Structures are given as C-alpha cells and as structure tokens.
Amino acid sequence: MDALKKTLSDLRIDYLDLFLIHWPIATKFVPFLPNRRGFDADYDPWNTEVDYEVSLHETWSAMQDCVRAGLVRSIGVSNFNVQLLHEISSQSAIPPAVNQVESHPYLSQPGLLAYCEKRNVQMMAYSPLGSPGTVGAAEPRLFDDHVIRDISAQHNRTTAQVCLRWNLQRGVGVIPKSANVERIQQNIDLQFDLTAEDMARMNGLDRHHRFLRPQEWGGFAHIAAFD
C-alpha cells in the first residue's frame, strides 16, 4: 500500500479510478523515499528481479486492502491468462474489474475474452495496433495486411481505425498510443460499424502472434509467462 500512496502523492491526487497488477509474476521490492516525488535518476524500471517468495494471492490481498482503504475505486490485472484469472476471481472478495492484455487481429485471444465476459471482467487491449513504432523488421505488420487494407478502403477509414473498431465490436476496450495529433483524433473517431462479414474476415487473421514477449527481456528472460 505504501507504493500506491507514493503514486498518489506523485500525481497529487487522493485516489485512483483503477489500479492494476502489471505482471502475474512478483518482482523484488525497490526501495524509495516516500516523501520525495519521483525516483532517482538512475532508477531502471526494466532491471527486474523475480521474487519467488510472493504469491499472486498475497499481492491480490494487498490490492483489495487498497480498495478498502479508499485509495482506489477498482482493481484489476494485466497479462493474466484464463487459469490465473480464474484462480484470482474464484477466491477473492473483490474480483478483478479489468484484465489488460495484448490484443489485436493477429492475437485475438477469443478464449480469454469469453472467460472475461463470463466473469464480468472487462478485457482491455494494449498494443491494439500491433506496436507499429517498435516492432522489428522481421515482425509482421498489421497495417500491411491485405484484408485489413481492403476493409479500410471499403469503409473509407484508416487501417488503425479498422483494427480499433474490430476490438470495440468484440466488447474489448482499446488503449492506442500516438504522439501525432491527427492520429490521436482518428483513434477517437470510431463511430462506424464493421459488417458481420468484416468481423469474420478480421477474426480469421489470428496467428497467435505476440509483439511483446517478456520472456525475451532482462529479468523475465527465463520465464515463459504466457505459455
């Protein structure tokens, strides 16, 4: 709870609307000065070290305490599969309100979405456009997909708008990211409908491809978190 209180102090607000567990794997505590805004200049958030002594239930219990203390209104998780989400949801007084995961036409995760709907958990998509600004040259690119480009042309919309609209029509919230004012406006302007045929074609693009693979990163390099 001390870490949350520091976040609130840094942001200069009294509570958060939503607070998430970022990964279903605990990392070791990073010391901080509670009365200082921000962190030291040499603090590296990616220099993670897994803590094998902390369980998900221990972390979720602390999350529920944050709600009871009035510091956050809703709590949720991120990067949880069906099994982990079921484990948390079935043994909690306050179940997760949100599960934020990578989701786009190349990684649609229909089974996870069905479970979230069954348990009244809002599935939220990060990287809903396939991280076009960060993927390597060898990665597939959503915006070059001929099916998405064809549907975009039929609706006189951008490929990004079609990808976002597809997830919205599935009941999945989206969190697109852009620093371009025109693209930000386009990402908001989603007042159009894809046809049932469009949705079927988009659904058929799933290739179980993750653009964000923590098992290839620093502290998580030896843990296949999504297998």
PDB file of C-alpha atoms in Angstrom:
ATOM      1  CA  MET A   1       0.000   0.000   0.000  1.00  0.00           C
ATOM      2  CA  ASP A   2       2.958   2.327   0.585  1.00  0.00           C
ATOM      3  CA  ALA A   3       3.822   2.168  -3.134  1.00  0.00           C
ATOM      4  CA  LEU A   4       0.273   3.218  -4.032  1.00  0.00           C
ATOM      5  CA  LYS A   5       0.403   6.085  -1.541  1.00  0.00           C
ATOM      6  CA  LYS A   6       3.617   7.272  -3.192  1.00  0.00           C
ATOM      7  CA  THR A   7       1.934   7.122  -6.610  1.00  0.00           C
ATOM      8  CA  LEU A   8      -0.954   9.218  -5.319  1.00  0.00           C
ATOM      9  CA  SER A   9       1.495  11.685  -3.793  1.00  0.00           C
ATOM     10  CA  ASP A  10       3.500  11.876  -7.042  1.00  0.00           C
ATOM     11  CA  LEU A  11       0.315  12.502  -9.044  1.00  0.00           C
ATOM     12  CA  ARG A  12      -1.077  14.841  -6.356  1.00  0.00           C
ATOM     13  CA  ILE A  13      -4.445  13.128  -6.231  1.00  0.00           C
ATOM     14  CA  ASP A  14      -6.416  11.391  -3.469  1.00  0.00           C
ATOM     15  CA  TYR A  15      -7.375   8.139  -5.207  1.00  0.00           C
ATOM     16  CA  LEU A  16      -7.073   6.175  -8.447  1.00  0.00           C
ATOM     17  CA  ASP A  17     -10.028   5.017 -10.514  1.00  0.00           C
ATOM     18  CA  LEU A  18      -8.191   1.833 -11.495  1.00  0.00           C
ATOM     19  CA  PHE A  19      -5.069   0.099 -10.175  1.00  0.00           C
ATOM     20  CA  LEU A  20      -3.596  -2.960 -11.913  1.00  0.00           C
ATOM     21  CA  ILE A  21      -1.106  -5.736 -11.245  1.00  0.00           C
ATOM     22  CA  HIS A  22       1.229  -5.308 -14.220  1.00  0.00           C
ATOM     23  CA  TRP A  23       2.569  -8.871 -14.465  1.00  0.00           C
ATOM     24  CA  PRO A  24       1.402 -12.162 -12.897  1.00  0.00           C
ATOM     25  CA  ILE A  25       4.948 -12.520 -11.531  1.00  0.00           C
ATOM     26  CA  ALA A  26       6.171 -10.594  -8.496  1.00  0.00           C
ATOM     27  CA  THR A  27       9.443  -8.694  -8.644  1.00  0.00           C
ATOM     28  CA  LYS A  28      11.617  -7.742  -5.710  1.00  0.00           C
ATOM     29  CA  PHE A  29      10.905  -4.573  -3.797  1.00  0.00           C
ATOM     30  CA  VAL A  30      12.673  -1.423  -4.989  1.00  0.00           C
ATOM     31  CA  PRO A  31      13.392   0.978  -2.097  1.00  0.00           C
ATOM     32  CA  PHE A  32      12.079   4.522  -2.455  1.00  0.00           C
ATOM     33  CA  LEU A  33      11.729   7.691  -0.439  1.00  0.00           C
ATOM     34  CA  PRO A  34       8.000   8.103   0.297  1.00  0.00           C
ATOM     35  CA  ASN A  35       8.174  11.890   0.689  1.00  0.00           C
ATOM     36  CA  ARG A  36      10.133  12.501  -2.500  1.00  0.00           C
ATOM     37  CA  ARG A  37       8.328  12.963  -5.791  1.00  0.00           C
ATOM     38  CA  GLY A  38       9.529  10.538  -8.468  1.00  0.00           C
ATOM     39  CA  PHE A  39      12.542   8.242  -8.321  1.00  0.00           C
ATOM     40  CA  ASP A  40      16.302   8.575  -8.506  1.00  0.00           C
ATOM     41  CA  ALA A  41      17.713   9.378 -11.932  1.00  0.00           C
ATOM     42  CA  ASP A  42      19.470   6.021 -12.143  1.00  0.00           C
ATOM     43  CA  TYR A  43      16.319   4.024 -11.393  1.00  0.00           C
ATOM     44  CA  ASP A  44      15.763   1.424 -14.141  1.00  0.00           C
ATOM     45  CA  PRO A  45      12.202   0.007 -14.177  1.00  0.00           C
ATOM     46  CA  TRP A  46      13.291  -2.747 -16.584  1.00  0.00           C
ATOM     47  CA  ASN A  47      16.021  -4.018 -14.287  1.00  0.00           C
ATOM     48  CA  THR A  48      13.672  -6.531 -12.718  1.00  0.00           C
ATOM     49  CA  GLU A  49      14.471  -9.416 -10.425  1.00  0.00           C
ATOM     50  CA  VAL A  50      11.784 -12.038  -9.857  1.00  0.00           C
ATOM     51  CA  ASP A  51      10.674 -12.610  -6.263  1.00  0.00           C
ATOM     52  CA  TYR A  52       9.845 -16.302  -5.936  1.00  0.00           C
ATOM     53  CA  GLU A  53       8.549 -15.902  -2.381  1.00  0.00           C
ATOM     54  CA  VAL A  54       5.498 -13.735  -3.187  1.00  0.00           C
ATOM     55  CA  SER A  55       2.291 -15.394  -4.414  1.00  0.00           C
ATOM     56  CA  LEU A  56      -0.459 -13.884  -6.525  1.00  0.00           C
ATOM     57  CA  HIS A  57      -2.881 -14.286  -3.634  1.00  0.00           C
ATOM     58  CA  GLU A  58      -0.635 -12.245  -1.358  1.00  0.00           C
ATOM     59  CA  THR A  59      -0.444  -9.477  -3.947  1.00  0.00           C
ATOM     60  CA  TRP A  60      -4.188  -9.551  -4.622  1.00  0.00           C
ATOM     61  CA  SER A  61      -4.949  -9.412  -0.909  1.00  0.00           C
ATOM     62  CA  ALA A  62      -2.923  -6.189  -0.727  1.00  0.00           C
ATOM     63  CA  MET A  63      -4.797  -4.835  -3.755  1.00  0.00           C
ATOM     64  CA  GLN A  64      -8.126  -5.448  -2.016  1.00  0.00           C
ATOM     65  CA  ASP A  65      -6.831  -3.635   1.063  1.00  0.00           C
ATOM     66  CA  CYS A  66      -6.179  -0.604  -1.163  1.00  0.00           C
ATOM     67  CA  VAL A  67      -9.853  -0.566  -2.159  1.00  0.00           C
ATOM     68  CA  ARG A  68     -10.999  -0.906   1.439  1.00  0.00           C
ATOM     69  CA  ALA A  69      -8.726   1.985   2.415  1.00  0.00           C
ATOM     70  CA  GLY A  70     -10.424   4.210  -0.183  1.00  0.00           C
ATOM     71  CA  LEU A  71      -7.211   4.752  -2.152  1.00  0.00           C
ATOM     72  CA  VAL A  72      -8.517   3.150  -5.340  1.00  0.00           C
ATOM     73  CA  ARG A  73     -12.011   2.545  -6.686  1.00  0.00           C
ATOM     74  CA  SER A  74     -11.391  -0.511  -8.873  1.00  0.00           C
ATOM     75  CA  ILE A  75      -8.584  -3.044  -9.128  1.00  0.00           C
ATOM     76  CA  GLY A  76      -7.567  -5.323 -11.946  1.00  0.00           C
ATOM     77  CA  VAL A  77      -4.818  -7.357 -13.520  1.00  0.00           C
ATOM     78  CA  SER A  78      -2.709  -7.348 -16.654  1.00  0.00           C
ATOM     79  CA  ASN A  79      -1.236 -10.166 -18.737  1.00  0.00           C
ATOM     80  CA  PHE A  80      -3.302 -12.839 -16.970  1.00  0.00           C
ATOM     81  CA  ASN A  81      -4.392 -15.962 -18.829  1.00  0.00           C
ATOM     82  CA  VAL A  82      -7.630 -17.835 -18.102  1.00  0.00           C
ATOM     83  CA  GLN A  83      -6.101 -20.078 -15.439  1.00  0.00           C
ATOM     84  CA  LEU A  84      -4.582 -17.227 -13.443  1.00  0.00           C
ATOM     85  CA  LEU A  85      -7.689 -15.073 -13.807  1.00  0.00           C
ATOM     86  CA  HIS A  86      -9.842 -17.957 -12.578  1.00  0.00           C
ATOM     87  CA  GLU A  87      -7.539 -18.559  -9.614  1.00  0.00           C
ATOM     88  CA  ILE A  88      -7.799 -14.926  -8.508  1.00  0.00           C
ATOM     89  CA  SER A  89     -11.500 -14.433  -9.310  1.00  0.00           C
ATOM     90  CA  SER A  90     -12.696 -17.589  -7.582  1.00  0.00           C
ATOM     91  CA  GLN A  91     -11.061 -16.832  -4.228  1.00  0.00           C
ATOM     92  CA  SER A  92     -11.473 -13.072  -3.809  1.00  0.00           C
ATOM     93  CA  ALA A  93     -13.955 -10.854  -2.031  1.00  0.00           C
ATOM     94  CA  ILE A  94     -13.215  -8.204  -4.668  1.00  0.00           C
ATOM     95  CA  PRO A  95     -12.719  -9.789  -8.113  1.00  0.00           C
ATOM     96  CA  PRO A  96     -10.692  -8.100 -10.874  1.00  0.00           C
ATOM     97  CA  ALA A  97     -12.616  -5.441 -12.783  1.00  0.00           C
ATOM     98  CA  VAL A  98     -10.200  -5.406 -15.737  1.00  0.00           C
ATOM     99  CA  ASN A  99      -7.731  -7.720 -17.443  1.00  0.00           C
ATOM    100  CA  GLN A 100      -5.395  -5.704 -19.661  1.00  0.00           C
ATOM    101  CA  VAL A 101      -3.664  -7.861 -22.279  1.00  0.00           C
ATOM    102  CA  GLU A 102      -2.100  -7.618 -25.715  1.00  0.00           C
ATOM    103  CA  SER A 103      -4.908  -7.927 -28.251  1.00  0.00           C
ATOM    104  CA  HIS A 104      -5.067  -7.161 -31.971  1.00  0.00           C
ATOM    105  CA  PRO A 105      -6.154  -9.050 -35.125  1.00  0.00           C
ATOM    106  CA  TYR A 106      -3.004 -11.206 -35.000  1.00  0.00           C
ATOM    107  CA  LEU A 107      -3.632 -12.097 -31.320  1.00  0.00           C
ATOM    108  CA  SER A 108      -7.381 -12.100 -30.744  1.00  0.00           C
ATOM    109  CA  GLN A 109      -7.453 -14.386 -27.655  1.00  0.00           C
ATOM    110  CA  PRO A 110     -11.114 -15.464 -28.083  1.00  0.00           C
ATOM    111  CA  GLY A 111     -10.991 -17.976 -25.239  1.00  0.00           C
ATOM    112  CA  LEU A 112      -9.726 -15.382 -22.789  1.00  0.00           C
ATOM    113  CA  LEU A 113     -12.360 -12.910 -23.974  1.00  0.00           C
ATOM    114  CA  ALA A 114     -15.118 -15.495 -23.479  1.00  0.00           C
ATOM    115  CA  TYR A 115     -13.954 -16.148 -19.916  1.00  0.00           C
ATOM    116  CA  CYS A 116     -13.759 -12.433 -19.135  1.00  0.00           C
ATOM    117  CA  GLU A 117     -17.320 -11.974 -20.373  1.00  0.00           C
ATOM    118  CA  LYS A 118     -18.472 -14.945 -18.280  1.00  0.00           C
ATOM    119  CA  ARG A 119     -16.903 -13.472 -15.125  1.00  0.00           C
ATOM    120  CA  ASN A 120     -17.864  -9.851 -15.857  1.00  0.00           C
ATOM    121  CA  VAL A 121     -14.226  -8.797 -16.245  1.00  0.00           C
ATOM    122  CA  GLN A 122     -13.564  -6.052 -18.806  1.00  0.00           C
ATOM    123  CA  MET A 123     -10.894  -7.172 -21.246  1.00  0.00           C
ATOM    124  CA  MET A 124      -8.707  -4.225 -22.232  1.00  0.00           C
ATOM    125  CA  ALA A 125      -6.333  -4.298 -25.193  1.00  0.00           C
ATOM    126  CA  TYR A 126      -2.878  -2.795 -25.090  1.00  0.00           C
ATOM    127  CA  SER A 127      -0.917  -2.664 -28.351  1.00  0.00           C
ATOM    128  CA  PRO A 128      -4.231  -2.863 -30.263  1.00  0.00           C
ATOM    129  CA  LEU A 129      -2.398  -1.680 -33.390  1.00  0.00           C
ATOM    130  CA  GLY A 130       0.425  -4.189 -33.101  1.00  0.00           C
ATOM    131  CA  SER A 131       3.051  -1.730 -31.792  1.00  0.00           C
ATOM    132  CA  PRO A 132       3.919  -0.387 -35.278  1.00  0.00           C
ATOM    133  CA  GLY A 133       6.501   2.053 -33.921  1.00  0.00           C
ATOM    134  CA  THR A 134       8.543  -0.549 -32.065  1.00  0.00           C
ATOM    135  CA  VAL A 135       8.387  -3.845 -33.978  1.00  0.00           C
ATOM    136  CA  GLY A 136      11.462  -5.132 -35.738  1.00  0.00           C
ATOM    137  CA  ALA A 137      11.813  -5.547 -39.477  1.00  0.00           C
ATOM    138  CA  ALA A 138      11.179  -9.294 -39.233  1.00  0.00           C
ATOM    139  CA  GLU A 139       7.830  -8.870 -37.436  1.00  0.00           C
ATOM    140  CA  PRO A 140       4.517  -8.949 -39.337  1.00  0.00           C
ATOM    141  CA  ARG A 141       2.853  -5.571 -39.699  1.00  0.00           C
ATOM    142  CA  LEU A 142      -0.885  -5.207 -39.198  1.00  0.00           C
ATOM    143  CA  PHE A 143      -1.088  -2.116 -41.368  1.00  0.00           C
ATOM    144  CA  ASP A 144       0.287  -4.039 -44.361  1.00  0.00           C
ATOM    145  CA  ASP A 145      -2.256  -6.851 -44.090  1.00  0.00           C
ATOM    146  CA  HIS A 146      -4.271  -7.025 -47.320  1.00  0.00           C
ATOM    147  CA  VAL A 147      -7.504  -7.989 -45.524  1.00  0.00           C
ATOM    148  CA  ILE A 148      -7.321  -5.015 -43.158  1.00  0.00           C
ATOM    149  CA  ARG A 149      -6.366  -2.695 -46.007  1.00  0.00           C
ATOM    150  CA  ASP A 150      -9.288  -3.950 -48.096  1.00  0.00           C
ATOM    151  CA  ILE A 151     -11.802  -3.417 -45.283  1.00  0.00           C
ATOM    152  CA  SER A 152     -10.324   0.017 -44.598  1.00  0.00           C
ATOM    153  CA  ALA A 153     -10.813   1.032 -48.229  1.00  0.00           C
ATOM    154  CA  GLN A 154     -14.423  -0.186 -48.215  1.00  0.00           C
ATOM    155  CA  HIS A 155     -15.251   1.989 -45.199  1.00  0.00           C
ATOM    156  CA  ASN A 156     -13.004   4.918 -46.181  1.00  0.00           C
ATOM    157  CA  ARG A 157     -11.197   4.561 -42.851  1.00  0.00           C
ATOM    158  CA  THR A 158      -7.586   4.075 -41.825  1.00  0.00           C
ATOM    159  CA  THR A 159      -6.209   0.624 -41.060  1.00  0.00           C
ATOM    160  CA  ALA A 160      -5.737   1.759 -37.462  1.00  0.00           C
ATOM    161  CA  GLN A 161      -9.402   2.730 -37.164  1.00  0.00           C
ATOM    162  CA  VAL A 162     -10.488  -0.650 -38.523  1.00  0.00           C
ATOM    163  CA  CYS A 163      -8.267  -2.507 -36.034  1.00  0.00           C
ATOM    164  CA  LEU A 164      -9.613  -0.467 -33.131  1.00  0.00           C
ATOM    165  CA  ARG A 165     -13.226  -0.785 -34.245  1.00  0.00           C
ATOM    166  CA  TRP A 166     -12.842  -4.560 -34.578  1.00  0.00           C
ATOM    167  CA  ASN A 167     -11.837  -4.884 -30.933  1.00  0.00           C
ATOM    168  CA  LEU A 168     -14.557  -2.494 -29.754  1.00  0.00           C
ATOM    169  CA  GLN A 169     -17.228  -4.522 -31.538  1.00  0.00           C
ATOM    170  CA  ARG A 170     -15.938  -7.623 -29.751  1.00  0.00           C
ATOM    171  CA  GLY A 171     -16.506  -5.841 -26.437  1.00  0.00           C
ATOM    172  CA  VAL A 172     -12.808  -5.204 -25.826  1.00  0.00           C
ATOM    173  CA  GLY A 173     -11.635  -1.784 -24.663  1.00  0.00           C
ATOM    174  CA  VAL A 174      -8.645  -0.334 -26.501  1.00  0.00           C
ATOM    175  CA  ILE A 175      -5.632   1.748 -25.440  1.00  0.00           C
ATOM    176  CA  PRO A 176      -3.963   3.068 -28.607  1.00  0.00           C
ATOM    177  CA  LYS A 177      -0.865   5.222 -28.260  1.00  0.00           C
ATOM    178  CA  SER A 178       0.267   8.067 -30.508  1.00  0.00           C
ATOM    179  CA  ALA A 179       2.106  11.382 -30.276  1.00  0.00           C
ATOM    180  CA  ASN A 180       0.585  12.572 -33.563  1.00  0.00           C
ATOM    181  CA  VAL A 181      -2.415  14.895 -33.096  1.00  0.00           C
ATOM    182  CA  GLU A 182      -4.108  13.811 -36.326  1.00  0.00           C
ATOM    183  CA  ARG A 183      -3.756  10.130 -35.474  1.00  0.00           C
ATOM    184  CA  ILE A 184      -4.988  10.695 -31.934  1.00  0.00           C
ATOM    185  CA  GLN A 185      -8.140  12.261 -33.378  1.00  0.00           C
ATOM    186  CA  GLN A 186      -8.548   9.355 -35.808  1.00  0.00           C
ATOM    187  CA  ASN A 187      -8.214   6.894 -32.940  1.00  0.00           C
ATOM    188  CA  ILE A 188     -11.139   8.636 -31.237  1.00  0.00           C
ATOM    189  CA  ASP A 189     -13.298   8.878 -34.362  1.00  0.00           C
ATOM    190  CA  LEU A 190     -14.625   5.324 -34.394  1.00  0.00           C
ATOM    191  CA  GLN A 191     -18.325   5.971 -34.979  1.00  0.00           C
ATOM    192  CA  PHE A 192     -18.817   3.405 -37.739  1.00  0.00           C
ATOM    193  CA  ASP A 193     -19.711  -0.286 -37.869  1.00  0.00           C
ATOM    194  CA  LEU A 194     -17.936  -3.231 -39.371  1.00  0.00           C
ATOM    195  CA  THR A 195     -20.248  -5.752 -41.018  1.00  0.00           C
ATOM    196  CA  ALA A 196     -20.582  -9.348 -39.863  1.00  0.00           C
ATOM    197  CA  GLU A 197     -18.509 -10.341 -42.887  1.00  0.00           C
ATOM    198  CA  ASP A 198     -15.841  -7.787 -41.987  1.00  0.00           C
ATOM    199  CA  MET A 199     -15.679  -9.152 -38.445  1.00  0.00           C
ATOM    200  CA  ALA A 200     -15.415 -12.737 -39.691  1.00  0.00           C
ATOM    201  CA  ARG A 201     -12.556 -11.807 -42.012  1.00  0.00           C
ATOM    202  CA  MET A 202     -10.771  -9.959 -39.221  1.00  0.00           C
ATOM    203  CA  ASN A 203     -11.285 -12.856 -36.809  1.00  0.00           C
ATOM    204  CA  GLY A 204      -9.680 -15.146 -39.365  1.00  0.00           C
ATOM    205  CA  LEU A 205      -6.404 -13.200 -39.182  1.00  0.00           C
ATOM    206  CA  ASP A 206      -5.437 -14.573 -35.753  1.00  0.00           C
ATOM    207  CA  ARG A 207      -1.972 -16.147 -35.845  1.00  0.00           C
ATOM    208  CA  HIS A 208      -1.291 -16.169 -32.060  1.00  0.00           C
ATOM    209  CA  HIS A 209       1.500 -13.672 -32.588  1.00  0.00           C
ATOM    210  CA  ARG A 210       2.752 -11.600 -29.649  1.00  0.00           C
ATOM    211  CA  PHE A 211       4.662  -8.412 -30.374  1.00  0.00           C
ATOM    212  CA  LEU A 212       5.519  -8.043 -26.674  1.00  0.00           C
ATOM    213  CA  ARG A 213       7.369 -11.083 -25.345  1.00  0.00           C
ATOM    214  CA  PRO A 214       8.642 -10.599 -21.768  1.00  0.00           C
ATOM    215  CA  GLN A 215      10.465 -13.938 -21.854  1.00  0.00           C
ATOM    216  CA  GLU A 216      12.957 -12.208 -24.156  1.00  0.00           C
ATOM    217  CA  TRP A 217      13.565  -9.324 -21.722  1.00  0.00           C
ATOM    218  CA  GLY A 218      16.038  -8.856 -18.856  1.00  0.00           C
ATOM    219  CA  GLY A 219      14.686 -10.181 -15.574  1.00  0.00           C
ATOM    220  CA  PHE A 220      11.982 -12.312 -17.209  1.00  0.00           C
ATOM    221  CA  ALA A 221      14.311 -13.941 -19.756  1.00  0.00           C
ATOM    222  CA  HIS A 222      13.972 -17.405 -18.227  1.00  0.00           C
ATOM    223  CA  ILE A 223      10.193 -17.296 -17.665  1.00  0.00           C
ATOM    224  CA  ALA A 224       7.748 -18.023 -20.490  1.00  0.00           C
ATOM    225  CA  ALA A 225       4.983 -16.012 -18.822  1.00  0.00           C
ATOM    226  CA  PHE A 226       2.317 -16.693 -21.428  1.00  0.00           C
ATOM    227  CA  ASP A 227       2.887 -20.424 -22.096  1.00  0.00           C
TER     228      ASP A 227
END
